[in-house]
Tab-separated table of C-alpha atoms in Angstrom:
chain	number	residue	atom	x	y	z
A	1	MET	CA	0.000	0.000	0.000
A	2	ARG	CA	1.433	3.365	-0.977
A	3	GLU	CA	0.315	6.835	0.111
A	4	VAL	CA	0.652	9.621	-2.404
A	5	PHE	CA	-0.776	13.047	-3.094
A	6	LEU	CA	-2.984	12.658	-6.144
A	7	ILE	CA	-2.946	16.379	-6.928
A	8	MET	CA	-3.398	16.070	-10.675
A	9	ILE	CA	-6.116	13.449	-10.326
A	10	LEU	CA	-8.036	15.529	-7.796
A	11	PHE	CA	-7.770	18.536	-10.127
A	12	VAL	CA	-9.352	16.492	-12.919
A	13	LEU	CA	-12.075	15.158	-10.674
A	14	SER	CA	-12.918	18.612	-9.307
A	15	SER	CA	-14.321	19.634	-12.685
A	16	CYS	CA	-16.432	16.500	-13.209
A	17	ASP	CA	-19.904	17.703	-12.171
A	18	GLY	CA	-22.712	17.208	-14.649
A	19	GLN	CA	-25.957	15.357	-14.997
A	20	ASN	CA	-26.288	14.299	-18.639
A	21	LYS	CA	-24.061	11.512	-19.927
A	22	LYS	CA	-22.390	11.468	-23.340
A	23	ASN	CA	-21.401	8.306	-25.177
A	24	LEU	CA	-17.806	8.027	-26.343
A	25	SER	CA	-18.516	6.984	-29.930
A	26	SER	CA	-16.051	6.922	-32.805
A	27	ASP	CA	-17.624	9.931	-34.495
A	28	LYS	CA	-16.966	12.039	-31.398
A	29	ILE	CA	-13.334	10.930	-31.267
A	30	ASP	CA	-12.866	12.292	-34.797
A	31	THR	CA	-14.381	15.779	-34.586
A	32	LEU	CA	-13.493	17.125	-38.025
A	33	ASN	CA	-13.266	14.631	-40.871
A	34	ASN	CA	-12.614	17.046	-43.744
A	35	PRO	CA	-10.503	20.159	-44.313
A	36	LEU	CA	-12.345	23.387	-43.610
A	37	LYS	CA	-13.608	25.275	-46.648
A	38	LYS	CA	-12.854	28.962	-46.929
A	39	ASP	CA	-16.503	29.978	-46.761
A	40	THR	CA	-17.190	27.790	-43.723
A	41	MET	CA	-14.067	28.405	-41.659
A	42	GLU	CA	-14.831	28.427	-37.964
A	43	ARG	CA	-13.968	31.623	-36.138
A	44	PHE	CA	-13.608	32.392	-32.457
A	45	ASN	CA	-16.416	34.437	-30.922
A	46	LEU	CA	-15.445	36.113	-27.654
A	47	TYR	CA	-18.849	37.791	-27.337
A	48	LYS	CA	-20.620	34.505	-26.503
A	49	TYR	CA	-18.809	34.448	-23.147
A	50	LYS	CA	-19.746	38.018	-22.200
A	51	ASN	CA	-22.641	37.280	-19.848
A	52	LEU	CA	-21.938	33.673	-18.923
A	53	PRO	CA	-21.296	32.657	-15.293
A	54	THR	CA	-18.161	30.788	-14.260
A	55	ASP	CA	-17.546	28.016	-11.745
A	56	ASP	CA	-14.997	28.013	-8.916
A	57	MET	CA	-12.222	27.107	-11.352
A	58	GLY	CA	-13.045	29.902	-13.756
A	59	PHE	CA	-14.633	27.662	-16.391
A	60	TYR	CA	-17.517	29.220	-18.299
A	61	LYS	CA	-20.886	27.520	-17.818
A	62	MET	CA	-22.492	27.148	-21.224
A	63	THR	CA	-26.276	27.004	-21.563
A	64	ASN	CA	-26.081	23.346	-22.691
A	65	GLY	CA	-24.173	22.363	-19.541
A	66	ASP	CA	-20.691	22.240	-21.069
A	67	LEU	CA	-17.819	23.801	-19.130
A	68	VAL	CA	-15.285	25.783	-21.156
A	69	GLN	CA	-11.782	26.735	-20.126
A	70	LEU	CA	-10.907	29.837	-22.125
A	71	ILE	CA	-7.195	30.309	-22.782
A	72	GLU	CA	-6.503	33.975	-23.370
A	73	LYS	CA	-4.814	35.368	-26.464
A	74	SER	CA	-1.122	36.212	-26.069
A	75	ASP	CA	1.679	37.504	-28.289
A	76	LYS	CA	2.458	33.883	-29.229
A	77	HIS	CA	-1.000	32.495	-30.013
A	78	GLY	CA	-4.650	33.390	-30.368
A	79	TYR	CA	-7.494	32.246	-28.151
A	80	ALA	CA	-8.013	28.573	-27.334
A	81	GLU	CA	-10.954	26.676	-25.864
A	82	ARG	CA	-11.035	23.444	-23.871
A	83	ILE	CA	-14.666	22.368	-24.000
A	84	ASN	CA	-15.595	19.808	-21.336
A	85	LEU	CA	-18.794	18.174	-22.559
A	86	ASN	CA	-21.603	18.106	-20.023
A	87	GLY	CA	-21.285	15.100	-17.709
A	88	SER	CA	-18.789	13.395	-20.011
A	89	SER	CA	-15.113	12.493	-19.810
A	90	LEU	CA	-14.779	13.580	-23.438
A	91	GLY	CA	-13.932	17.108	-24.479
A	92	VAL	CA	-12.941	19.175	-27.490
A	93	TYR	CA	-9.935	21.472	-27.899
A	94	LYS	CA	-9.998	24.381	-30.354
A	95	GLU	CA	-7.166	26.800	-31.057
A	96	TYR	CA	-7.358	29.947	-33.164
A	97	ASP	CA	-4.815	32.199	-34.840
A	98	MET	CA	-4.364	35.904	-34.156
A	99	SER	CA	-7.191	36.617	-36.614
A	100	ASN	CA	-9.533	34.295	-34.667
A	101	ILE	CA	-9.582	31.601	-37.384
A	102	LEU	CA	-9.579	27.958	-36.260
A	103	ILE	CA	-6.132	26.410	-36.817
A	104	LYS	CA	-6.127	23.334	-34.558
A	105	THR	CA	-8.763	20.991	-33.164
A	106	GLY	CA	-8.979	17.605	-31.487
A	107	ASP	CA	-10.684	15.602	-28.771
A	108	PHE	CA	-9.497	14.619	-25.321
A	109	PHE	CA	-10.482	11.896	-22.858
A	110	TYR	CA	-10.036	13.280	-19.360
A	111	GLN	CA	-6.706	15.115	-19.918
A	112	THR	CA	-5.357	12.852	-22.695
A	113	ASN	CA	-5.409	13.662	-26.398
A	114	VAL	CA	-7.380	11.067	-28.384
A	115	GLY	CA	-8.533	10.528	-31.939
A	116	LYS	CA	-7.190	12.582	-34.814
A	117	TRP	CA	-5.912	16.059	-34.053
A	118	LYS	CA	-5.858	18.355	-37.063
A	119	GLU	CA	-4.120	21.598	-37.914
A	120	PHE	CA	-5.140	24.046	-40.632
A	121	ASN	CA	-3.513	27.018	-42.315
A	122	GLU	CA	-5.084	30.470	-42.571
A	123	LYS	CA	-6.992	29.342	-45.682
A	124	GLY	CA	-8.591	26.417	-43.871
A	125	ASN	CA	-6.535	23.721	-45.607
A	126	LEU	CA	-5.460	20.691	-43.592
A	127	ILE	CA	-1.687	20.856	-43.077
A	128	LYS	CA	-1.065	18.326	-40.295
A	129	GLU	CA	-2.804	15.376	-38.692
A	130	ILE	CA	-1.819	13.252	-35.699
A	131	ASP	CA	-3.643	9.990	-34.976
A	132	TYR	CA	-3.357	9.311	-31.252
A	133	GLU	CA	-5.215	6.001	-31.629
A	134	LYS	CA	-2.593	4.386	-33.857
A	135	PRO	CA	-0.377	2.965	-31.069
A	136	TYR	CA	-3.364	1.527	-29.186
A	137	LYS	CA	-4.817	-1.709	-30.554
A	138	PHE	CA	-6.851	-1.908	-27.360
A	139	ALA	CA	-9.053	1.109	-28.029
A	140	ILE	CA	-10.634	3.506	-25.553
A	141	ASN	CA	-14.042	1.933	-26.068
A	142	ASP	CA	-12.458	-1.426	-25.210
A	143	LEU	CA	-11.064	0.109	-22.029
A	144	ILE	CA	-14.458	1.531	-21.085
A	145	GLU	CA	-16.136	-1.853	-21.539
A	146	LYS	CA	-13.405	-3.627	-19.563
A	147	ILE	CA	-13.820	-1.311	-16.580
A	148	LYS	CA	-17.616	-1.564	-16.748
A	149	LYS	CA	-17.455	-5.366	-16.788
A	150	GLU	CA	-14.776	-5.836	-14.132
A	151	TYR	CA	-15.484	-2.932	-11.770
A	152	GLN	CA	-19.024	-1.703	-12.616
A	153	ILE	CA	-17.640	1.806	-13.142
A	154	ASN	CA	-18.442	3.951	-16.160
A	155	LEU	CA	-15.365	5.904	-17.268
A	156	GLU	CA	-17.551	7.952	-19.611
A	157	ASP	CA	-19.279	9.529	-16.619
A	158	LYS	CA	-16.915	11.908	-14.791
A	159	SER	CA	-19.377	12.323	-11.939
A	160	GLU	CA	-18.442	8.822	-10.751
A	161	GLY	CA	-15.105	10.253	-9.638
A	162	SER	CA	-12.659	8.066	-11.549
A	163	ALA	CA	-10.097	9.071	-14.176
A	164	ALA	CA	-7.962	7.610	-16.941
A	165	GLY	CA	-5.003	8.496	-19.135
A	166	ARG	CA	-2.292	7.104	-21.362
A	167	THR	CA	1.430	6.674	-20.867
A	168	LEU	CA	4.518	5.214	-22.536
A	169	LYS	CA	6.866	3.067	-20.449
A	170	ASP	CA	9.929	1.311	-21.867
A	171	GLY	CA	8.535	1.424	-25.391
A	172	VAL	CA	5.133	0.004	-24.407
A	173	PHE	CA	1.890	2.005	-24.535
A	174	TYR	CA	-0.341	1.723	-21.490
A	175	TYR	CA	-3.540	3.065	-19.975
A	176	GLU	CA	-3.430	4.396	-16.436
A	177	VAL	CA	-6.779	4.168	-14.662
A	178	PHE	CA	-7.698	5.614	-11.266
A	179	LEU	CA	-10.869	4.139	-9.810
A	180	LYS	CA	-12.707	5.727	-6.905
A	181	TYR	CA	-13.820	3.330	-4.211
A	182	LYS	CA	-17.608	3.187	-3.934
A	183	THR	CA	-17.388	2.301	-0.241
A	184	GLY	CA	-16.597	5.907	0.671
A	185	GLU	CA	-13.005	5.147	1.635
A	186	GLN	CA	-10.478	7.905	0.959
A	187	LYS	CA	-8.469	5.894	-1.507
A	188	MET	CA	-8.356	4.985	-5.172
A	189	GLU	CA	-7.337	1.870	-7.047
A	190	TYR	CA	-4.637	2.313	-9.682
A	191	LEU	CA	-4.573	0.075	-12.763
A	192	LEU	CA	-1.873	-0.146	-15.429
A	193	ILE	CA	-3.356	-1.731	-18.560
A	194	ASP	CA	-1.474	-2.814	-21.684
A	195	GLY	CA	-2.597	-0.694	-24.649
A	196	THR	CA	-2.130	-3.579	-27.077
A	197	THR	CA	-3.532	-6.600	-25.241
A	198	GLY	CA	-5.856	-4.954	-22.731
A	199	LYS	CA	-4.292	-7.010	-19.939
A	200	THR	CA	-4.040	-5.462	-16.484
A	201	VAL	CA	-0.351	-5.664	-15.593
A	202	LEU	CA	-0.396	-3.778	-12.276
A	203	LYS	CA	-2.854	-3.000	-9.491
A	204	SER	CA	-2.229	-0.785	-6.504
A	205	ASP	CA	-4.178	1.194	-3.898
A	206	TYR	CA	-3.561	4.868	-3.204
A	207	HIS	CA	-4.674	6.795	-0.158
A	208	VAL	CA	-6.090	10.181	-1.076
A	209	ILE	CA	-4.874	12.924	1.248
A	210	LYS	CA	-6.921	16.080	0.931
């Protein structure tokens, strides 16, 4: 038994409130399938945040229940949005250039990039694409089903208090999963799962010190 400060995990879990659940389907993991056309290029709209309330972490509360972390424009980049879908572990990242034109977009699962992330030039043409699913034969949906079957926990629902991510150790791709005990104990179960076979290679308990 090891005792650690799960600061990052608690930060993730602190923004997990929400009532409606979203399904992590393949179409959501690939947000934009085609290059943007010039006449349909998405642009950033700061005005939509003008009268919106924020939560304790400064995230904007959208009318549909989504929580948005707005990253301010600087001398190095334009605005960016991290959109946490209402009640879901899935979110969407959007980055804009200094002229407020969308130049990068992709999805994330908890705090991990997933699916295909795409970058566009100022004309809306696709210039770069990274497929974060390629190294993982055991897909995220497989992981979700495994945890549901073995632990009766739904990783798609952030309100359940668990979390998941990906890591690379010694050339092998893994999932790291943190499961909240349903007994009310102040600890979490840590799982290290092979990203190719789906086999659980390590289990450990962590005490949560608040």
